[in-house]
Amino acid sequence: MGREFLEVFEEWASTYDEAVTGHDPQYRDVFEGYDTILKEVAQLAEGTVMEFGVGTGNLTEKVLAKGLPVIGIEPSDPMRELAKEKLPQLDLYEGDFLEFPLPNKPVNTIISTYAFHHLTKAEKNKAVAKFYSLLANGGRVVFADTVYENEQAEQQIKQEAHELGYHDLLEDLNREYYPQLEEIRELFEQNGFHFEAKKRNKFVWLFVAEKFEEE
Ligand SMILES: C[S@@+](CC[C@H](N)C(=O)[O-])C[C@H]1O[C@@H](n2cnc3c(N)ncnc32)[C@H](O)[C@@H]1O
């Protein structure tokens, strides 16, 4: 579920690693500091890690390099093939944020970069409730994705894309489900998490949601 944008990735997979280097001016700001953002997410991962929307495995690679076990979930066939080529040792499964094979051990960290915005608000809510039940006590979600700081920031970003003639970017911003910060905070807090977020570039925020210890 939440796979409505999968066709984009069927086409994009083979050139995705080039896109993240910022060669396309329309997406340069989105991917500004991409490697540093992924490193920060990887640094915050502990214990058994589950990753959603693995893509070509760029974040996964950094977590595996720390010696942590990663269970990877990715719905796109070409993306999974590329990740498997790069990381043959990875436990990688076909699935998405809402439907995936259940791990047979407690998960300590759930990670994802540049992927959560593919879900509608209702789907995000379902996914966050699932994260809560998947995580061991004290576990956390560490995500980086495009989030608007508030309504004014959303309008300003869209206006700038329009003025610069960045039509692909603008279409993408209007088509997919990029949330405002308060919406994402509420989703996590209402599902029992303590939530913190930090801005990492014009588009991307890093957010950490800790599961409250159950009594
Ligand atoms: C922009 S790429 C990000 C890939 C990688 N995480 C990175 O940071 O480079 C988005 C990824 O999310 C995946 N995706 C799309 N819809 C998804 C869903 N509903 N659940 C999980 N992953 C999804 C896509 O197939 C794609 O691999």
PDB file of C-alpha atoms and ligand atoms in Angstrom:
ATOM      1  CA  MET A   1       0.000   0.000   0.000  1.00  0.00           C
ATOM      2  CA  GLY A   2       1.071   3.570  -0.605  1.00  0.00           C
ATOM      3  CA  ARG A   3       2.700   2.379  -3.809  1.00  0.00           C
ATOM      4  CA  GLU A   4       1.008   4.812  -6.167  1.00  0.00           C
ATOM      5  CA  PHE A   5       4.306   6.449  -7.217  1.00  0.00           C
ATOM      6  CA  LEU A   6       6.157   3.232  -7.944  1.00  0.00           C
ATOM      7  CA  GLU A   7       6.219   3.803 -11.714  1.00  0.00           C
ATOM      8  CA  VAL A   8       8.442   6.843 -11.131  1.00  0.00           C
ATOM      9  CA  PHE A   9      11.043   4.572  -9.587  1.00  0.00           C
ATOM     10  CA  GLU A  10      10.774   1.889 -12.281  1.00  0.00           C
ATOM     11  CA  GLU A  11      12.057   4.589 -14.658  1.00  0.00           C
ATOM     12  CA  TRP A  12      14.325   6.481 -12.256  1.00  0.00           C
ATOM     13  CA  ALA A  13      16.207   3.547 -10.684  1.00  0.00           C
ATOM     14  CA  SER A  14      19.097   3.350 -13.173  1.00  0.00           C
ATOM     15  CA  THR A  15      19.930   7.078 -12.905  1.00  0.00           C
ATOM     16  CA  TYR A  16      18.971   7.602  -9.246  1.00  0.00           C
ATOM     17  CA  ASP A  17      22.544   7.598  -7.910  1.00  0.00           C
ATOM     18  CA  GLU A  18      23.431  10.336 -10.410  1.00  0.00           C
ATOM     19  CA  ALA A  19      20.382  12.400  -9.369  1.00  0.00           C
ATOM     20  CA  VAL A  20      21.432  12.489  -5.717  1.00  0.00           C
ATOM     21  CA  THR A  21      24.707  14.176  -6.668  1.00  0.00           C
ATOM     22  CA  GLY A  22      22.608  17.243  -7.588  1.00  0.00           C
ATOM     23  CA  HIS A  23      23.326  17.397 -11.320  1.00  0.00           C
ATOM     24  CA  ASP A  24      19.691  18.374 -12.040  1.00  0.00           C
ATOM     25  CA  PRO A  25      19.262  22.033 -10.954  1.00  0.00           C
ATOM     26  CA  GLN A  26      15.584  21.436 -10.151  1.00  0.00           C
ATOM     27  CA  TYR A  27      16.453  18.872  -7.489  1.00  0.00           C
ATOM     28  CA  ARG A  28      19.840  20.267  -6.374  1.00  0.00           C
ATOM     29  CA  ASP A  29      18.451  21.812  -3.176  1.00  0.00           C
ATOM     30  CA  VAL A  30      16.462  18.672  -2.331  1.00  0.00           C
ATOM     31  CA  PHE A  31      19.628  16.574  -2.448  1.00  0.00           C
ATOM     32  CA  GLU A  32      21.960  19.198  -0.964  1.00  0.00           C
ATOM     33  CA  GLY A  33      24.087  17.447   1.658  1.00  0.00           C
ATOM     34  CA  TYR A  34      22.553  14.050   0.720  1.00  0.00           C
ATOM     35  CA  ASP A  35      25.566  12.040   1.858  1.00  0.00           C
ATOM     36  CA  THR A  36      25.875  13.955   5.160  1.00  0.00           C
ATOM     37  CA  ILE A  37      22.141  13.540   5.850  1.00  0.00           C
ATOM     38  CA  LEU A  38      22.373   9.776   5.263  1.00  0.00           C
ATOM     39  CA  LYS A  39      25.471   9.589   7.478  1.00  0.00           C
ATOM     40  CA  GLU A  40      23.596  11.339  10.297  1.00  0.00           C
ATOM     41  CA  VAL A  41      20.666   8.920  10.036  1.00  0.00           C
ATOM     42  CA  ALA A  42      23.105   5.980  10.032  1.00  0.00           C
ATOM     43  CA  GLN A  43      24.921   7.385  13.079  1.00  0.00           C
ATOM     44  CA  LEU A  44      21.636   7.437  15.020  1.00  0.00           C
ATOM     45  CA  ALA A  45      20.880   3.782  14.218  1.00  0.00           C
ATOM     46  CA  GLU A  46      21.415   1.219  16.960  1.00  0.00           C
ATOM     47  CA  GLY A  47      20.760  -2.495  17.419  1.00  0.00           C
ATOM     48  CA  THR A  48      18.631  -4.331  14.880  1.00  0.00           C
ATOM     49  CA  VAL A  49      17.658  -1.912  12.133  1.00  0.00           C
ATOM     50  CA  MET A  50      14.711  -1.997   9.749  1.00  0.00           C
ATOM     51  CA  GLU A  51      14.844   0.268   6.701  1.00  0.00           C
ATOM     52  CA  PHE A  52      11.884   1.212   4.479  1.00  0.00           C
ATOM     53  CA  GLY A  53      12.324   2.444   0.884  1.00  0.00           C
ATOM     54  CA  VAL A  54      15.919   1.206   0.610  1.00  0.00           C
ATOM     55  CA  GLY A  55      16.200   2.413  -3.005  1.00  0.00           C
ATOM     56  CA  THR A  56      19.683   1.730  -4.352  1.00  0.00           C
ATOM     57  CA  GLY A  57      21.006   1.033  -0.821  1.00  0.00           C
ATOM     58  CA  ASN A  58      22.945   4.241  -0.123  1.00  0.00           C
ATOM     59  CA  LEU A  59      21.755   4.575   3.495  1.00  0.00           C
ATOM     60  CA  THR A  60      21.808   0.818   4.050  1.00  0.00           C
ATOM     61  CA  GLU A  61      25.460   0.684   3.067  1.00  0.00           C
ATOM     62  CA  LYS A  62      26.363   3.167   5.823  1.00  0.00           C
ATOM     63  CA  VAL A  63      24.452   1.236   8.483  1.00  0.00           C
ATOM     64  CA  LEU A  64      25.911  -2.113   7.437  1.00  0.00           C
ATOM     65  CA  ALA A  65      29.381  -0.510   7.610  1.00  0.00           C
ATOM     66  CA  LYS A  66      28.735   0.059  11.350  1.00  0.00           C
ATOM     67  CA  GLY A  67      28.293  -3.696  11.726  1.00  0.00           C
ATOM     68  CA  LEU A  68      24.549  -3.473  12.476  1.00  0.00           C
ATOM     69  CA  PRO A  69      22.069  -6.008  11.053  1.00  0.00           C
ATOM     70  CA  VAL A  70      19.632  -4.392   8.599  1.00  0.00           C
ATOM     71  CA  ILE A  71      16.300  -5.740   7.370  1.00  0.00           C
ATOM     72  CA  GLY A  72      15.586  -3.827   4.159  1.00  0.00           C
ATOM     73  CA  ILE A  73      12.124  -3.293   2.625  1.00  0.00           C
ATOM     74  CA  GLU A  74      11.698  -1.922  -0.920  1.00  0.00           C
ATOM     75  CA  PRO A  75       8.661  -2.166  -3.228  1.00  0.00           C
ATOM     76  CA  SER A  76      10.372  -1.422  -6.569  1.00  0.00           C
ATOM     77  CA  ASP A  77      11.893  -4.391  -8.435  1.00  0.00           C
ATOM     78  CA  PRO A  78      14.615  -2.378 -10.259  1.00  0.00           C
ATOM     79  CA  MET A  79      15.571  -0.566  -7.043  1.00  0.00           C
ATOM     80  CA  ARG A  80      15.843  -3.903  -5.199  1.00  0.00           C
ATOM     81  CA  GLU A  81      18.024  -5.318  -7.979  1.00  0.00           C
ATOM     82  CA  LEU A  82      20.406  -2.332  -7.783  1.00  0.00           C
ATOM     83  CA  ALA A  83      20.587  -2.527  -3.978  1.00  0.00           C
ATOM     84  CA  LYS A  84      21.253  -6.267  -4.130  1.00  0.00           C
ATOM     85  CA  GLU A  85      24.076  -5.729  -6.668  1.00  0.00           C
ATOM     86  CA  LYS A  86      25.675  -3.156  -4.346  1.00  0.00           C
ATOM     87  CA  LEU A  87      25.014  -5.080  -1.127  1.00  0.00           C
ATOM     88  CA  PRO A  88      24.690  -8.813  -1.843  1.00  0.00           C
ATOM     89  CA  GLN A  89      24.775  -9.611   1.898  1.00  0.00           C
ATOM     90  CA  LEU A  90      21.692  -7.472   2.663  1.00  0.00           C
ATOM     91  CA  ASP A  91      18.447  -9.072   3.934  1.00  0.00           C
ATOM     92  CA  LEU A  92      16.204  -7.346   1.433  1.00  0.00           C
ATOM     93  CA  TYR A  93      12.467  -7.975   1.038  1.00  0.00           C
ATOM     94  CA  GLU A  94       9.709  -6.898  -1.300  1.00  0.00           C
ATOM     95  CA  GLY A  95       7.298  -4.716   0.690  1.00  0.00           C
ATOM     96  CA  ASP A  96       6.334  -1.184   1.621  1.00  0.00           C
ATOM     97  CA  PHE A  97       5.697   0.945   4.726  1.00  0.00           C
ATOM     98  CA  LEU A  98       2.378  -0.806   5.349  1.00  0.00           C
ATOM     99  CA  GLU A  99       2.816  -4.329   4.045  1.00  0.00           C
ATOM    100  CA  PHE A 100       6.055  -6.135   4.708  1.00  0.00           C
ATOM    101  CA  PRO A 101       7.291  -9.451   6.109  1.00  0.00           C
ATOM    102  CA  LEU A 102       7.337  -9.261   9.904  1.00  0.00           C
ATOM    103  CA  PRO A 103      10.829  -9.531  11.398  1.00  0.00           C
ATOM    104  CA  ASN A 104      11.442 -12.471  13.714  1.00  0.00           C
ATOM    105  CA  LYS A 105      13.335 -10.353  16.266  1.00  0.00           C
ATOM    106  CA  PRO A 106      12.674  -7.048  18.053  1.00  0.00           C
ATOM    107  CA  VAL A 107      13.635  -3.975  16.048  1.00  0.00           C
ATOM    108  CA  ASN A 108      15.593  -1.174  17.779  1.00  0.00           C
ATOM    109  CA  THR A 109      15.720   1.427  15.001  1.00  0.00           C
ATOM    110  CA  ILE A 110      13.473   2.072  11.997  1.00  0.00           C
ATOM    111  CA  ILE A 111      15.138   4.226   9.357  1.00  0.00           C
ATOM    112  CA  SER A 112      14.157   5.761   6.032  1.00  0.00           C
ATOM    113  CA  THR A 113      15.337   8.609   3.818  1.00  0.00           C
ATOM    114  CA  TYR A 114      13.496  10.460   1.044  1.00  0.00           C
ATOM    115  CA  ALA A 115      10.553   8.017   1.073  1.00  0.00           C
ATOM    116  CA  PHE A 116       7.881   8.651   3.734  1.00  0.00           C
ATOM    117  CA  HIS A 117       6.192  11.361   1.632  1.00  0.00           C
ATOM    118  CA  HIS A 118       4.803   8.689  -0.688  1.00  0.00           C
ATOM    119  CA  LEU A 119       2.121   7.939   1.888  1.00  0.00           C
ATOM    120  CA  THR A 120      -1.082   9.916   2.368  1.00  0.00           C
ATOM    121  CA  LYS A 121      -1.751  11.311   5.842  1.00  0.00           C
ATOM    122  CA  ALA A 122      -4.020   8.340   6.702  1.00  0.00           C
ATOM    123  CA  GLU A 123      -1.391   5.884   5.424  1.00  0.00           C
ATOM    124  CA  LYS A 124       1.337   7.654   7.405  1.00  0.00           C
ATOM    125  CA  ASN A 125      -0.802   7.316  10.530  1.00  0.00           C
ATOM    126  CA  LYS A 126      -1.235   3.563   9.964  1.00  0.00           C
ATOM    127  CA  ALA A 127       2.490   3.189   9.315  1.00  0.00           C
ATOM    128  CA  VAL A 128       3.448   5.069  12.514  1.00  0.00           C
ATOM    129  CA  ALA A 129       1.132   2.832  14.583  1.00  0.00           C
ATOM    130  CA  LYS A 130       2.874  -0.185  13.017  1.00  0.00           C
ATOM    131  CA  PHE A 131       6.303   1.268  13.829  1.00  0.00           C
ATOM    132  CA  TYR A 132       5.241   1.554  17.481  1.00  0.00           C
ATOM    133  CA  SER A 133       4.307  -2.118  17.674  1.00  0.00           C
ATOM    134  CA  LEU A 134       7.437  -3.231  15.785  1.00  0.00           C
ATOM    135  CA  LEU A 135       9.878  -1.350  18.003  1.00  0.00           C
ATOM    136  CA  ALA A 136      11.400  -2.696  21.192  1.00  0.00           C
ATOM    137  CA  ASN A 137      11.048  -0.509  24.297  1.00  0.00           C
ATOM    138  CA  GLY A 138      13.287   2.536  23.960  1.00  0.00           C
ATOM    139  CA  GLY A 139      13.477   2.024  20.198  1.00  0.00           C
ATOM    140  CA  ARG A 140      13.258   4.882  17.727  1.00  0.00           C
ATOM    141  CA  VAL A 141      12.326   5.972  14.245  1.00  0.00           C
ATOM    142  CA  VAL A 142      14.973   8.047  12.434  1.00  0.00           C
ATOM    143  CA  PHE A 143      13.796   9.527   9.133  1.00  0.00           C
ATOM    144  CA  ALA A 144      14.970  12.244   6.773  1.00  0.00           C
ATOM    145  CA  ASP A 145      12.500  13.551   4.222  1.00  0.00           C
ATOM    146  CA  THR A 146      11.016  16.695   2.722  1.00  0.00           C
ATOM    147  CA  VAL A 147       8.813  18.452   5.269  1.00  0.00           C
ATOM    148  CA  TYR A 148       7.534  22.037   5.136  1.00  0.00           C
ATOM    149  CA  GLU A 149       8.216  24.010   8.310  1.00  0.00           C
ATOM    150  CA  ASN A 150       4.722  25.570   8.117  1.00  0.00           C
ATOM    151  CA  GLU A 151       2.108  26.817   5.633  1.00  0.00           C
ATOM    152  CA  GLN A 152       4.119  29.948   4.806  1.00  0.00           C
ATOM    153  CA  ALA A 153       7.233  27.871   4.032  1.00  0.00           C
ATOM    154  CA  GLU A 154       5.177  25.543   1.824  1.00  0.00           C
ATOM    155  CA  GLN A 155       3.758  28.440  -0.212  1.00  0.00           C
ATOM    156  CA  GLN A 156       7.183  30.108  -0.485  1.00  0.00           C
ATOM    157  CA  ILE A 157       8.920  26.936  -1.691  1.00  0.00           C
ATOM    158  CA  LYS A 158       6.212  26.331  -4.315  1.00  0.00           C
ATOM    159  CA  GLN A 159       6.280  29.985  -5.407  1.00  0.00           C
ATOM    160  CA  GLU A 160      10.074  29.862  -5.852  1.00  0.00           C
ATOM    161  CA  ALA A 161       9.834  26.634  -7.883  1.00  0.00           C
ATOM    162  CA  HIS A 162       7.230  28.349 -10.086  1.00  0.00           C
ATOM    163  CA  GLU A 163       9.344  31.487 -10.546  1.00  0.00           C
ATOM    164  CA  LEU A 164      12.441  29.472 -11.419  1.00  0.00           C
ATOM    165  CA  GLY A 165      10.495  27.447 -13.994  1.00  0.00           C
ATOM    166  CA  TYR A 166      11.155  24.217 -12.095  1.00  0.00           C
ATOM    167  CA  HIS A 167       8.031  22.526 -13.465  1.00  0.00           C
ATOM    168  CA  ASP A 168       9.018  18.936 -12.670  1.00  0.00           C
ATOM    169  CA  LEU A 169       9.835  19.860  -9.081  1.00  0.00           C
ATOM    170  CA  LEU A 170       6.600  21.818  -8.679  1.00  0.00           C
ATOM    171  CA  GLU A 171       4.540  18.972 -10.141  1.00  0.00           C
ATOM    172  CA  ASP A 172       6.237  16.579  -7.743  1.00  0.00           C
ATOM    173  CA  LEU A 173       5.596  18.887  -4.739  1.00  0.00           C
ATOM    174  CA  ASN A 174       1.927  19.161  -5.672  1.00  0.00           C
ATOM    175  CA  ARG A 175       1.432  15.460  -6.478  1.00  0.00           C
ATOM    176  CA  GLU A 176       3.086  13.692  -3.541  1.00  0.00           C
ATOM    177  CA  TYR A 177       2.207  13.972   0.148  1.00  0.00           C
ATOM    178  CA  TYR A 178       4.857  16.237   1.656  1.00  0.00           C
ATOM    179  CA  PRO A 179       3.625  17.110   5.146  1.00  0.00           C
ATOM    180  CA  GLN A 180       4.002  20.202   7.276  1.00  0.00           C
ATOM    181  CA  LEU A 181       6.091  19.797  10.414  1.00  0.00           C
ATOM    182  CA  GLU A 182       3.164  20.022  12.856  1.00  0.00           C
ATOM    183  CA  GLU A 183       1.270  17.305  10.981  1.00  0.00           C
ATOM    184  CA  ILE A 184       4.181  14.900  11.220  1.00  0.00           C
ATOM    185  CA  ARG A 185       4.800  15.802  14.883  1.00  0.00           C
ATOM    186  CA  GLU A 186       1.136  15.098  15.729  1.00  0.00           C
ATOM    187  CA  LEU A 187       1.191  11.757  13.894  1.00  0.00           C
ATOM    188  CA  PHE A 188       4.100  10.546  16.001  1.00  0.00           C
ATOM    189  CA  GLU A 189       2.994  12.086  19.312  1.00  0.00           C
ATOM    190  CA  GLN A 190      -0.544  10.701  18.978  1.00  0.00           C
ATOM    191  CA  ASN A 191       0.955   7.264  18.436  1.00  0.00           C
ATOM    192  CA  GLY A 192       2.998   7.392  21.651  1.00  0.00           C
ATOM    193  CA  PHE A 193       6.333   8.771  20.461  1.00  0.00           C
ATOM    194  CA  HIS A 194       8.470  11.630  21.723  1.00  0.00           C
ATOM    195  CA  PHE A 195       9.282  13.652  18.569  1.00  0.00           C
ATOM    196  CA  GLU A 196      12.158  15.950  17.600  1.00  0.00           C
ATOM    197  CA  ALA A 197      13.041  17.425  14.204  1.00  0.00           C
ATOM    198  CA  LYS A 198      15.942  19.387  12.747  1.00  0.00           C
ATOM    199  CA  LYS A 199      16.156  21.147   9.391  1.00  0.00           C
ATOM    200  CA  ARG A 200      18.943  19.799   7.189  1.00  0.00           C
ATOM    201  CA  ASN A 201      18.484  21.726   3.925  1.00  0.00           C
ATOM    202  CA  LYS A 202      15.800  23.859   2.255  1.00  0.00           C
ATOM    203  CA  PHE A 203      13.563  20.788   1.903  1.00  0.00           C
ATOM    204  CA  VAL A 204      14.758  17.995   4.139  1.00  0.00           C
ATOM    205  CA  TRP A 205      14.229  17.593   7.878  1.00  0.00           C
ATOM    206  CA  LEU A 206      15.720  14.875  10.011  1.00  0.00           C
ATOM    207  CA  PHE A 207      13.276  13.581  12.574  1.00  0.00           C
ATOM    208  CA  VAL A 208      13.783  11.265  15.497  1.00  0.00           C
ATOM    209  CA  ALA A 209      10.782   9.713  17.243  1.00  0.00           C
ATOM    210  CA  GLU A 210      11.484   7.767  20.432  1.00  0.00           C
ATOM    211  CA  LYS A 211       9.055   5.129  21.655  1.00  0.00           C
ATOM    212  CA  PHE A 212       8.055   5.802  25.262  1.00  0.00           C
ATOM    213  CA  GLU A 213       8.961   2.965  27.578  1.00  0.00           C
ATOM    214  CA  GLU A 214       5.913   0.797  28.302  1.00  0.00           C
ATOM    215  CA  GLU A 215       5.237   0.210  32.042  1.00  0.00           C
TER     216      GLU A 215
HETATM  217  C1  LIG B   1      13.682   8.903  -3.528  1.00  0.00           C
HETATM  218  S1  LIG B   1      13.921   7.199  -3.291  1.00  0.00           S
HETATM  219  C2  LIG B   1      14.938   7.137  -1.808  1.00  0.00           C
HETATM  220  C3  LIG B   1      15.842   5.938  -1.785  1.00  0.00           C
HETATM  221  C4  LIG B   1      16.815   5.897  -0.612  1.00  0.00           C
HETATM  222  N1  LIG B   1      16.122   5.739   0.641  1.00  0.00           N
HETATM  223  C5  LIG B   1      17.675   7.124  -0.575  1.00  0.00           C
HETATM  224  O1  LIG B   1      17.627   7.884   0.400  1.00  0.00           O
HETATM  225  O2  LIG B   1      18.410   7.341  -1.534  1.00  0.00           O
HETATM  226  C6  LIG B   1      12.350   6.676  -2.658  1.00  0.00           C
HETATM  227  C7  LIG B   1      12.246   5.172  -2.474  1.00  0.00           C
HETATM  228  O3  LIG B   1      11.006   4.872  -1.797  1.00  0.00           O
HETATM  229  C8  LIG B   1      10.422   3.766  -2.418  1.00  0.00           C
HETATM  230  N2  LIG B   1       8.963   3.777  -2.160  1.00  0.00           N
HETATM  231  C9  LIG B   1       7.972   4.314  -2.911  1.00  0.00           C
HETATM  232  N3  LIG B   1       6.773   4.093  -2.335  1.00  0.00           N
HETATM  233  C10 LIG B   1       7.038   3.398  -1.181  1.00  0.00           C
HETATM  234  C11 LIG B   1       6.203   2.845  -0.153  1.00  0.00           C
HETATM  235  N4  LIG B   1       4.889   2.987  -0.176  1.00  0.00           N
HETATM  236  N5  LIG B   1       6.801   2.168   0.866  1.00  0.00           N
HETATM  237  C12 LIG B   1       8.155   2.039   0.900  1.00  0.00           C
HETATM  238  N6  LIG B   1       8.986   2.536  -0.039  1.00  0.00           N
HETATM  239  C13 LIG B   1       8.430   3.208  -1.067  1.00  0.00           C
HETATM  240  C14 LIG B   1      10.780   3.900  -3.883  1.00  0.00           C
HETATM  241  O4  LIG B   1      10.639   2.684  -4.586  1.00  0.00           O
HETATM  242  C15 LIG B   1      12.221   4.389  -3.791  1.00  0.00           C
HETATM  243  O5  LIG B   1      13.129   3.324  -3.723  1.00  0.00           O
END
